[in-house]
Coordinates of C-alpha atoms and ligand atoms in Angstrom, one line a residue:
M1 CA 6.4 -31.5 17.1
T2 CA 5.5 -34.9 15.6
E3 CA 2.2 -36.6 16.2
L4 CA 1.6 -38.1 19.7
L5 CA 0.1 -41.6 19.0
S6 CA -3.0 -42.5 21.0
N7 CA -3.4 -45.5 23.2
Y8 CA -6.5 -47.6 23.0
L9 CA -7.6 -48.7 26.5
G10 CA -10.9 -49.1 28.2
G11 CA -12.6 -49.0 24.8
T12 CA -11.5 -45.5 24.0
W13 CA -8.6 -43.7 22.3
Q14 CA -6.6 -41.7 24.8
R15 CA -3.3 -39.8 24.7
G16 CA -0.8 -39.9 27.5
S17 CA -0.4 -36.6 29.4
G18 CA 3.4 -36.4 29.0
A19 CA 5.4 -35.0 26.2
G20 CA 6.2 -38.4 24.9
T21 CA 9.1 -40.4 23.7
A22 CA 10.2 -39.9 20.1
L23 CA 10.5 -42.7 17.5
F24 CA 13.1 -42.2 14.8
D25 CA 14.0 -43.2 11.3
P26 CA 17.2 -45.2 11.9
V27 CA 18.5 -44.5 8.4
L28 CA 17.7 -40.8 7.9
G29 CA 17.7 -39.9 11.6
N30 CA 14.5 -37.8 11.6
E31 CA 11.8 -38.0 14.3
L32 CA 8.6 -39.8 13.1
V33 CA 6.0 -39.9 15.9
R34 CA 5.9 -39.9 19.7
V35 CA 4.4 -42.3 22.2
D36 CA 3.3 -41.8 25.8
A37 CA 1.3 -43.7 28.4
T38 CA 1.6 -41.2 31.3
G39 CA -1.6 -40.9 33.3
L40 CA -3.6 -43.7 31.8
D41 CA -6.0 -45.4 34.3
L42 CA -4.4 -48.8 33.8
A43 CA -6.5 -50.5 36.5
A44 CA -9.8 -49.4 34.9
G45 CA -8.5 -50.2 31.4
F46 CA -7.5 -53.7 32.4
A47 CA -10.8 -54.2 34.3
F48 CA -12.7 -53.2 31.1
A49 CA -10.8 -55.7 29.0
R50 CA -11.2 -58.4 31.6
E51 CA -14.9 -57.9 32.1
Q52 CA -16.3 -56.6 28.8
G53 CA -13.8 -58.0 26.3
G54 CA -13.4 -61.3 28.1
A55 CA -17.2 -61.9 28.5
A56 CA -17.9 -61.0 24.9
L57 CA -15.2 -63.3 23.6
R58 CA -16.2 -66.2 25.8
A59 CA -19.8 -65.9 24.6
L60 CA -18.6 -66.9 21.2
T61 CA -17.5 -70.4 20.1
Y62 CA -14.1 -71.3 18.9
R63 CA -15.4 -71.4 15.4
Q64 CA -16.9 -67.9 15.7
R65 CA -13.7 -66.5 17.1
A66 CA -11.7 -68.2 14.3
A67 CA -14.0 -66.3 11.9
L68 CA -13.1 -63.0 13.6
L69 CA -9.4 -63.8 13.1
G70 CA -10.2 -64.3 9.4
E71 CA -11.8 -60.9 9.3
V72 CA -8.8 -59.3 11.0
V73 CA -6.6 -60.9 8.3
K74 CA -8.7 -59.1 5.6
V75 CA -8.3 -55.7 7.3
L76 CA -4.6 -56.1 7.7
Q77 CA -4.2 -57.2 4.0
A78 CA -6.1 -54.1 2.9
N79 CA -3.7 -51.9 4.8
R80 CA -0.4 -53.7 4.0
D81 CA 1.1 -50.8 2.0
A82 CA 0.8 -48.5 5.0
Y83 CA 2.5 -51.1 7.2
Y84 CA 5.4 -51.4 4.7
D85 CA 5.8 -47.6 4.7
I86 CA 6.0 -47.6 8.5
A87 CA 8.5 -50.5 8.6
T88 CA 10.8 -48.8 6.1
A89 CA 10.7 -45.5 8.1
N90 CA 10.8 -46.8 11.6
S91 CA 12.6 -50.2 11.4
G92 CA 14.9 -49.3 8.5
T93 CA 14.2 -52.7 6.8
V94 CA 14.3 -53.6 3.2
R95 CA 11.0 -54.9 1.7
N96 CA 11.9 -58.6 2.1
D97 CA 12.7 -58.0 5.8
S98 CA 9.5 -56.0 6.4
A99 CA 7.6 -59.0 4.9
V100 CA 9.1 -61.3 7.5
D101 CA 7.4 -59.2 10.1
I102 CA 4.2 -58.0 8.4
D103 CA 3.3 -60.9 6.1
G104 CA 4.6 -63.3 8.7
G105 CA 2.2 -61.9 11.2
I106 CA -0.8 -62.0 8.8
F107 CA 0.1 -65.6 7.8
T108 CA 0.2 -66.6 11.4
L109 CA -3.2 -65.1 12.1
G110 CA -4.6 -66.8 9.0
T111 CA -3.2 -70.2 10.2
Y112 CA -5.0 -69.8 13.5
A113 CA -8.2 -68.8 11.8
R114 CA -8.1 -72.1 9.9
L115 CA -7.0 -74.2 12.9
G116 CA -9.6 -72.6 15.1
D117 CA -12.4 -73.5 12.7
T118 CA -11.6 -77.2 13.3
L119 CA -12.5 -76.8 17.0
G120 CA -16.1 -76.3 16.1
D121 CA -18.9 -74.6 18.0
R122 CA -17.8 -75.3 21.5
H123 CA -17.0 -73.1 24.5
H124 CA -14.4 -75.3 26.2
L125 CA -12.1 -78.1 25.1
P126 CA -11.9 -81.6 26.4
D127 CA -8.4 -82.7 27.6
G128 CA -7.9 -86.4 27.1
E129 CA -10.3 -89.2 27.9
A130 CA -12.3 -89.6 31.1
A131 CA -10.6 -91.9 33.6
R132 CA -12.4 -94.1 36.1
L133 CA -11.5 -93.3 39.7
G134 CA -12.4 -96.7 41.3
K135 CA -13.7 -100.1 40.5
D136 CA -17.1 -98.9 39.6
P137 CA -16.9 -97.1 36.2
L138 CA -19.8 -94.8 37.1
F139 CA -17.6 -92.2 38.8
Q140 CA -14.9 -90.8 36.6
S141 CA -12.6 -87.8 36.1
Q142 CA -12.6 -85.7 32.9
H143 CA -10.1 -82.9 32.4
V144 CA -11.4 -79.8 30.6
L145 CA -9.7 -76.7 29.3
V146 CA -11.6 -73.5 29.7
P147 CA -10.5 -69.9 28.7
T148 CA -8.9 -68.0 31.6
R149 CA -11.1 -65.1 32.8
G150 CA -8.3 -62.6 32.7
V151 CA -6.4 -60.4 30.3
A152 CA -3.4 -61.4 28.2
L153 CA -0.7 -58.7 28.6
F154 CA 1.9 -58.8 25.9
I155 CA 5.2 -57.0 26.5
N156 CA 7.0 -57.2 23.2
A157 CA 10.5 -56.7 21.7
F158 CA 11.4 -54.0 19.1
N159 CA 12.3 -56.4 16.3
F160 CA 8.9 -57.8 15.4
P161 CA 6.3 -55.0 15.9
A162 CA 3.8 -56.9 13.6
W163 CA 4.5 -60.6 13.9
G164 CA 5.2 -60.2 17.7
L165 CA 1.7 -58.9 18.2
W166 CA -0.2 -61.4 16.0
E167 CA 1.7 -64.6 16.9
K168 CA 0.5 -64.0 20.4
A169 CA -2.9 -62.4 19.8
A170 CA -4.1 -65.1 17.4
P171 CA -4.1 -67.9 20.0
A172 CA -5.2 -65.6 22.8
L173 CA -8.2 -64.3 20.9
L174 CA -9.0 -67.8 19.6
A175 CA -8.9 -69.0 23.2
G176 CA -11.4 -66.2 24.2
V177 CA -8.9 -64.1 26.1
P178 CA -8.7 -60.3 25.6
V179 CA -5.4 -58.8 24.7
I180 CA -3.5 -55.7 25.9
V181 CA -0.3 -55.2 23.9
K182 CA 2.6 -53.0 25.0
P183 CA 5.0 -52.8 22.1
A184 CA 8.6 -51.9 22.5
T185 CA 8.9 -48.2 22.3
A186 CA 11.4 -47.9 19.5
T187 CA 9.0 -49.5 16.9
A188 CA 5.6 -49.1 18.6
W189 CA 4.2 -47.2 15.6
L190 CA 3.5 -50.3 13.5
T191 CA 1.8 -52.2 16.3
Q192 CA -0.3 -49.2 17.1
R193 CA -1.3 -48.7 13.5
M194 CA -2.4 -52.3 13.1
V195 CA -4.5 -52.2 16.3
R196 CA -6.0 -48.9 15.1
D197 CA -7.0 -50.4 11.8
V198 CA -8.6 -53.5 13.4
V199 CA -10.4 -51.4 16.1
E200 CA -11.7 -49.0 13.4
A201 CA -13.0 -51.9 11.4
G202 CA -15.2 -52.8 14.4
I203 CA -14.6 -56.5 14.0
L204 CA -13.7 -57.5 17.6
P205 CA -15.9 -56.9 20.7
A206 CA -15.1 -53.8 22.8
G207 CA -12.2 -54.5 25.1
A208 CA -10.9 -57.5 23.1
L209 CA -7.8 -55.7 21.8
S210 CA -6.0 -52.8 23.4
V211 CA -2.7 -51.1 22.9
V212 CA -0.6 -49.1 25.3
C213 CA 2.5 -47.4 23.8
G214 CA 5.2 -46.0 26.0
S215 CA 6.6 -47.0 29.3
A216 CA 5.5 -50.3 31.0
A217 CA 5.5 -48.5 34.3
G218 CA 2.5 -49.8 36.4
M219 CA 1.3 -52.4 33.9
L220 CA 2.4 -55.4 36.0
D221 CA 0.8 -53.8 39.1
A222 CA -2.5 -53.9 37.3
L223 CA -2.4 -57.7 36.9
Q224 CA -4.9 -60.0 38.7
P225 CA -4.5 -63.7 39.5
F226 CA -6.2 -65.0 36.3
D227 CA -4.3 -62.7 33.9
V228 CA -1.4 -64.0 31.9
V229 CA 1.7 -62.2 30.7
S230 CA 3.6 -63.1 27.6
F231 CA 7.0 -61.3 27.4
T232 CA 9.5 -61.2 24.6
G233 CA 12.8 -59.3 25.1
S234 CA 16.1 -59.4 27.0
A235 CA 17.0 -61.8 29.8
D236 CA 17.5 -58.8 32.1
T237 CA 14.0 -57.5 31.7
A238 CA 12.7 -61.0 32.0
A239 CA 14.3 -61.3 35.4
V240 CA 12.6 -58.1 36.5
I241 CA 9.2 -59.4 35.3
R242 CA 9.6 -62.8 37.0
S243 CA 10.3 -61.2 40.3
H244 CA 7.4 -58.8 40.2
P245 CA 4.8 -59.5 43.0
A246 CA 2.1 -60.2 40.5
I247 CA 4.0 -63.2 39.2
A248 CA 5.7 -64.1 42.5
R249 CA 2.7 -63.7 44.8
R250 CA -0.4 -63.6 42.7
S251 CA 0.6 -66.6 40.5
V252 CA 0.0 -64.7 37.3
R253 CA 1.1 -67.1 34.6
V254 CA 4.1 -65.8 32.6
N255 CA 5.7 -66.9 29.3
I256 CA 9.2 -65.7 28.6
E257 CA 10.9 -65.6 25.2
A258 CA 14.4 -64.2 25.8
D259 CA 17.7 -64.2 24.0
S260 CA 19.4 -67.2 22.5
I261 CA 22.8 -68.2 21.1
N262 CA 21.5 -70.4 18.3
A263 CA 23.7 -72.7 16.4
A264 CA 24.1 -74.2 12.9
V265 CA 26.1 -77.5 12.5
L266 CA 27.4 -79.2 9.4
L267 CA 27.6 -82.9 10.3
P268 CA 30.9 -84.6 9.6
Q269 CA 29.7 -87.0 6.9
D270 CA 29.5 -84.3 4.3
G271 CA 32.6 -82.6 2.8
A272 CA 33.3 -79.1 1.4
D273 CA 32.1 -80.1 -2.1
S274 CA 28.8 -81.4 -0.8
A275 CA 25.3 -79.9 -1.3
A276 CA 25.0 -79.8 2.5
F277 CA 28.1 -77.6 2.8
D278 CA 26.6 -75.1 0.3
L279 CA 23.2 -75.2 2.1
L280 CA 25.0 -74.3 5.4
A281 CA 26.9 -71.4 3.9
K282 CA 23.8 -70.1 2.3
E283 CA 21.7 -70.3 5.4
V284 CA 24.3 -68.8 7.6
V285 CA 24.5 -65.7 5.4
R286 CA 20.7 -65.5 5.2
E287 CA 20.4 -65.7 8.9
M288 CA 23.1 -63.1 9.5
T289 CA 21.6 -60.6 7.1
V290 CA 17.8 -60.9 7.3
K291 CA 16.6 -58.0 9.4
S292 CA 20.2 -57.2 9.9
G293 CA 20.5 -60.2 12.2
Q294 CA 17.9 -58.7 14.6
K295 CA 16.1 -62.0 15.0
C296 CA 16.0 -63.9 18.2
T297 CA 16.3 -67.1 16.2
A298 CA 19.3 -66.0 14.1
I299 CA 22.3 -68.2 13.8
R300 CA 25.0 -66.9 16.1
R301 CA 27.4 -69.9 16.2
V302 CA 28.4 -72.0 13.2
F303 CA 30.0 -75.4 13.8
V304 CA 32.0 -77.2 11.0
P305 CA 34.4 -80.1 11.1
E306 CA 38.0 -79.0 11.8
A307 CA 39.2 -79.9 8.3
L308 CA 36.5 -77.6 6.7
Y309 CA 37.1 -74.5 8.8
A310 CA 39.1 -72.7 6.1
R311 CA 36.8 -73.7 3.3
A312 CA 33.8 -72.6 5.4
T313 CA 35.5 -69.2 6.1
E314 CA 35.9 -68.7 2.3
A315 CA 32.4 -69.8 1.3
I316 CA 30.6 -67.7 3.9
G317 CA 32.9 -64.7 3.4
A318 CA 32.3 -64.9 -0.4
R319 CA 28.6 -64.7 0.0
L320 CA 28.8 -62.0 2.7
S321 CA 30.9 -59.8 0.4
K322 CA 27.9 -59.5 -2.0
V323 CA 25.6 -58.1 0.6
T324 CA 24.9 -54.4 0.0
V325 CA 24.0 -52.4 3.0
G326 CA 22.4 -49.0 3.4
N327 CA 19.1 -47.1 2.7
P328 CA 16.3 -49.7 2.4
R329 CA 14.6 -47.4 -0.1
H330 CA 17.4 -48.0 -2.6
D331 CA 16.8 -50.8 -5.1
T332 CA 20.3 -52.3 -4.8
V333 CA 20.3 -52.5 -1.0
R334 CA 19.9 -56.0 0.4
M335 CA 20.3 -55.2 4.1
G336 CA 18.9 -52.1 5.8
A337 CA 19.6 -50.7 9.3
L338 CA 19.6 -51.7 12.9
V339 CA 16.5 -50.4 14.6
S340 CA 18.0 -47.5 16.6
R341 CA 21.1 -45.7 17.6
A342 CA 21.0 -47.5 21.0
Q343 CA 21.0 -50.9 19.1
F344 CA 23.8 -49.7 16.8
D345 CA 25.9 -48.8 19.9
A346 CA 25.0 -52.1 21.6
V347 CA 26.0 -54.1 18.5
Q348 CA 29.3 -52.2 18.2
A349 CA 30.0 -52.8 21.9
G350 CA 29.1 -56.5 21.6
L351 CA 31.3 -56.9 18.5
D352 CA 34.2 -55.3 20.4
G353 CA 33.7 -57.7 23.2
L354 CA 33.7 -60.8 20.9
R355 CA 36.7 -59.5 18.9
R356 CA 38.8 -59.8 22.0
H357 CA 38.3 -63.5 21.9
A358 CA 37.9 -64.1 18.2
Q359 CA 39.5 -63.4 14.9
V360 CA 37.7 -61.4 12.3
L361 CA 37.1 -63.6 9.2
H362 CA 34.9 -61.1 7.3
D363 CA 34.8 -57.5 8.4
G364 CA 31.6 -55.7 7.4
S365 CA 31.8 -53.1 10.2
R366 CA 33.5 -50.6 7.9
Q367 CA 31.7 -51.5 4.7
P368 CA 30.6 -48.4 2.6
L369 CA 26.9 -47.7 2.8
V370 CA 24.7 -47.2 -0.2
D371 CA 22.7 -44.0 -0.2
A372 CA 23.1 -43.5 3.6
D373 CA 25.2 -41.1 5.7
P374 CA 27.4 -43.3 8.0
A375 CA 27.3 -40.5 10.7
V376 CA 23.5 -40.8 10.9
A377 CA 22.4 -44.2 9.6
C378 CA 22.3 -47.1 12.1
C379 CA 23.7 -49.4 9.4
I380 CA 26.4 -52.0 9.8
G381 CA 27.7 -54.6 7.4
P382 CA 27.8 -58.3 8.4
T383 CA 30.8 -59.6 10.3
L384 CA 31.9 -63.2 10.5
L385 CA 34.2 -64.0 13.4
G386 CA 36.2 -67.2 14.0
V387 CA 37.6 -69.1 17.0
T388 CA 39.9 -72.1 16.4
D389 CA 39.7 -73.4 20.0
A390 CA 35.9 -73.8 20.4
D391 CA 36.2 -75.2 23.9
A392 CA 38.0 -72.1 25.2
A393 CA 35.6 -69.7 23.5
G394 CA 33.4 -69.1 26.6
T395 CA 32.3 -65.6 25.6
V396 CA 31.2 -66.8 22.1
H397 CA 28.8 -69.4 23.7
D398 CA 27.4 -66.8 26.0
T399 CA 27.1 -63.5 24.1
E400 CA 24.2 -62.6 21.9
V401 CA 25.2 -59.7 19.6
F402 CA 21.8 -58.7 18.3
G403 CA 23.0 -57.8 14.8
P404 CA 24.6 -59.2 11.6
V405 CA 27.3 -61.1 13.5
A406 CA 28.1 -64.8 13.8
T407 CA 31.1 -66.9 14.8
L408 CA 32.6 -69.9 13.0
L409 CA 33.9 -72.7 15.3
P410 CA 35.6 -76.0 14.4
Y411 CA 34.8 -79.3 16.1
R412 CA 36.4 -82.7 16.3
D413 CA 33.5 -85.2 16.0
T414 CA 29.7 -85.2 16.3
A415 CA 29.8 -85.7 20.1
H416 CA 32.1 -82.7 20.4
A417 CA 29.9 -80.5 18.1
L418 CA 26.7 -81.3 20.1
A419 CA 28.4 -80.7 23.4
L420 CA 29.5 -77.3 22.1
V421 CA 26.0 -76.5 20.9
R422 CA 24.7 -77.2 24.3
R423 CA 27.0 -74.6 25.8
G424 CA 24.4 -72.1 24.6
Q425 CA 22.5 -73.2 27.8
G426 CA 19.2 -73.7 26.0
S427 CA 18.3 -72.1 22.7
L428 CA 15.3 -71.4 20.5
V429 CA 16.6 -73.3 17.5
A430 CA 19.6 -75.2 16.1
S431 CA 20.0 -76.3 12.5
L432 CA 21.7 -79.4 11.2
Y433 CA 23.1 -79.9 7.7
G434 CA 24.0 -83.2 6.1
S435 CA 22.8 -86.0 3.9
D436 CA 23.0 -89.0 6.3
A437 CA 19.4 -89.3 7.5
A438 CA 20.2 -91.5 10.4
A439 CA 23.0 -89.2 11.7
L440 CA 20.8 -86.2 11.3
G441 CA 17.9 -87.9 13.2
A442 CA 20.2 -89.0 16.0
A443 CA 21.7 -85.5 16.3
A444 CA 18.3 -83.9 16.3
L445 CA 17.1 -86.0 19.2
E446 CA 20.4 -85.3 21.1
L447 CA 19.6 -81.6 20.9
A448 CA 15.9 -81.8 21.5
D449 CA 16.0 -81.3 25.3
S450 CA 17.9 -78.1 25.0
H451 CA 16.1 -76.5 22.0
G452 CA 12.5 -75.5 21.2
R453 CA 13.1 -76.4 17.6
V454 CA 15.7 -78.4 15.6
H455 CA 15.7 -77.5 11.9
V456 CA 17.2 -80.2 9.7
I457 CA 18.4 -79.3 6.2
S458 CA 19.3 -82.2 3.9
P459 CA 19.6 -81.8 0.1
D460 CA 16.2 -83.4 -0.5
V461 CA 14.5 -80.5 1.3
A462 CA 16.8 -77.8 -0.1
Q463 CA 14.0 -76.1 -2.0
L464 CA 11.3 -76.9 0.6
H465 CA 12.6 -76.1 4.0
T466 CA 11.2 -73.0 5.7
G467 CA 14.5 -71.5 7.0
H468 CA 16.4 -71.8 10.2
G469 CA 15.1 -68.6 11.7
N470 CA 11.6 -68.5 10.3
V471 CA 9.1 -69.2 13.0
M472 CA 6.3 -71.2 11.5
P473 CA 2.9 -71.2 13.4
Q474 CA 2.7 -75.0 13.1
S475 CA 5.9 -75.5 15.1
L476 CA 6.9 -74.7 18.7
H477 CA 8.6 -71.3 19.3
G478 CA 10.5 -71.0 22.6
G479 CA 13.4 -72.6 24.3
P480 CA 14.5 -73.9 27.7
G481 CA 17.1 -72.3 30.0
R482 CA 18.7 -69.2 28.7
A483 CA 16.0 -68.8 25.9
G484 CA 13.5 -68.1 28.7
G485 CA 11.8 -71.4 29.1
G486 CA 8.8 -70.3 27.2
E487 CA 6.5 -72.0 24.6
E488 CA 4.5 -70.3 21.9
L489 CA 2.8 -71.4 18.7
G490 CA 3.1 -75.1 17.9
G491 CA -0.4 -75.1 16.3
L492 CA -3.2 -75.5 18.7
R493 CA -0.8 -76.2 21.6
A494 CA -0.5 -72.4 21.9
L495 CA -4.1 -72.3 23.2
H496 CA -3.1 -74.1 26.5
F497 CA -1.3 -71.0 27.8
Y498 CA -4.6 -69.1 27.6
H499 CA -6.7 -71.9 29.2
R500 CA -7.1 -73.3 32.7
R501 CA -7.1 -77.0 33.1
C502 CA -9.7 -78.5 35.5
A503 CA -10.5 -82.1 36.4
I504 CA -14.2 -82.6 36.8
Q505 CA -15.0 -85.7 38.9
A506 CA -18.6 -86.8 38.4
S507 CA -20.9 -89.6 37.3
T508 CA -20.7 -90.6 33.7
A509 CA -24.2 -89.1 33.3
V510 CA -22.9 -85.7 34.3
L511 CA -19.7 -86.0 32.3
G512 CA -21.8 -86.8 29.3
T513 CA -23.4 -83.4 29.4
L514 CA -20.1 -81.6 29.1
A515 CA -19.7 -82.0 25.4
Ligands
NAP1 P1 14.0 -55.4 26.3 O1 14.8 -54.1 26.5 O2 14.0 -56.4 27.4 O3 12.5 -54.8 26.0 C1 11.5 -55.7 25.8 C2 10.2 -55.1 26.2 O4 10.2 -55.0 27.6 C3 9.9 -53.7 25.7 O5 8.6 -53.6 25.4 C4 10.3 -52.8 26.8 O6 9.7 -51.6 26.8 C5 9.8 -53.6 28.0 N1 10.4 -53.3 29.3 C6 11.6 -52.7 29.5 N2 11.8 -52.6 30.9 C7 10.7 -53.2 31.5 C8 10.3 -53.4 32.8 N3 11.1 -53.0 33.8 N4 9.1 -53.9 33.1 C9 8.3 -54.3 32.1 N5 8.6 -54.2 30.8 C10 9.8 -53.6 30.5 O7 14.4 -56.1 25.0 P2 14.6 -55.5 23.5 O8 15.9 -54.9 23.6 O9 13.4 -54.8 23.1 O10 14.6 -56.8 22.7 C11 15.8 -57.5 22.2 C12 15.9 -58.8 22.9 O11 14.7 -59.6 22.8 C13 17.0 -59.6 22.3 O12 17.8 -60.1 23.4 C14 16.3 -60.8 21.6 O13 17.0 -62.0 21.6 C15 15.1 -60.9 22.4 N6 14.0 -61.5 21.6 C16 13.6 -62.7 21.8 C17 12.6 -63.3 21.1 C18 12.1 -64.6 21.3 O14 11.0 -65.0 20.8 N7 12.7 -65.4 22.1 C19 12.1 -62.5 20.0 C20 12.6 -61.3 19.8 C21 13.5 -60.7 20.6 P3 10.5 -50.3 26.2 O15 10.8 -50.6 24.8 O16 9.5 -49.2 26.4 O17 11.7 -50.1 27.1

């Protein structure tokens, strides 16, 4: 039997009373560890976090909490090697892809440590200027933001066990709100190990950071009105969470990050020999292959002018044919595995579904694997599909295959391209490629209402831009409609989710004491 990982709740390490669910190496197929949350006293654990963790965090100022984040960064840096080993074993990722998760998470924490320091030694934040409520300026209204006195429950997806924890925990802890994380079962090990290292280092007050691995059963029932939930995962699970009585009746605040049919568009001003065309081909291939396409922000639809469809097929296909797939421990392998057999099967099924409506332009699904047994390893090569009638391609605009799969689509003019992008019904990110600044700016604004982020790549920023799918802590992450309607990150904007806004109406003398 493999090790049963402990949960950390109520200030103590505790094992579930069940046999546990096994986590596997998706390349070698062996069992790694088990997780279980059966029998935990969730109500008591949540109360401990709320009362002890919350009170201790709120007793600190923003600057002091920012300093704690800085200490957490040091602990995580010191244990990076162990995290990479776990990612290789449990996520099947090559080193560069593990870095997106692990170093991306540490970078995000570090960013919030720096941002938090600028908030100073305060216990609440002013929200705007005071406004007079009548003719006499003596009586005014000042809005303030104060940390919510509840817990922040994170229910996370399998693809970012490290970043997914810290991109949420950094703003929550900085805001003074204790965190309980429930990682996705398939990759819970890395999240659990990071929490273990931070807890053992004794940096955070008791109850400030807890981890429950295993089923989410009963967790939403333990929520109280001032708690908040931040969920990342599928639209189906999001719908279950939204309709839970804690959210529907107790007004527990919820943030949903769900799936998204993200797009990349080459604007019509640039031809097949342009730098913008090359930048598009390069970025599409990067997005299809980083983490084997298991990124919520990955490019799923690629739009090019009709006249460039064949050239784009060639350019993207040529780059994809150089991608080696297999055991991430092998030096020549560029793309590792999907995270589990279940995901492998889901990607195959999704591909089969899309293939019924699209042509295969580059077939990676039967690509030979390097140093991996195709009967065991959850590895699949990248596949580019194509549809020549983009208007009729309903399934393509509506299906997220969570793997190394994208579809190329031709458009007639800019208005047509942008209308097709919007058929994604709200996405996390779209990227635009071109050299005409005015056309790029206009297109970005046209897409702004249906996207959390628009990433514009022009030749002048070819070496500088941060990548279509890379979520930077300075920028908003989330998207309207189908993407879940959530908002995360965006610098200090992320703190709003963990604060309550209140208007204090009083004399200017009283308001003057609120500093
Ligand atoms: P999922 O099946 O919805 O699972 C997400 C989380 O919800 C897991 O921790 C899961 O736990 C938990 N869960 C499952 N059923 C639940 C229930 N009834 N009540 C409460 N929690 C429940 O999603 P996934 O397959 O892990 O993630 C892939 C999806 O996430 C993709 O569609 C992707 O686009 C999306 N995603 C979005 C973002 C974003 O930021 N927008 C980022 C990453 C991924 P168990 O693992 O224990 O079942």
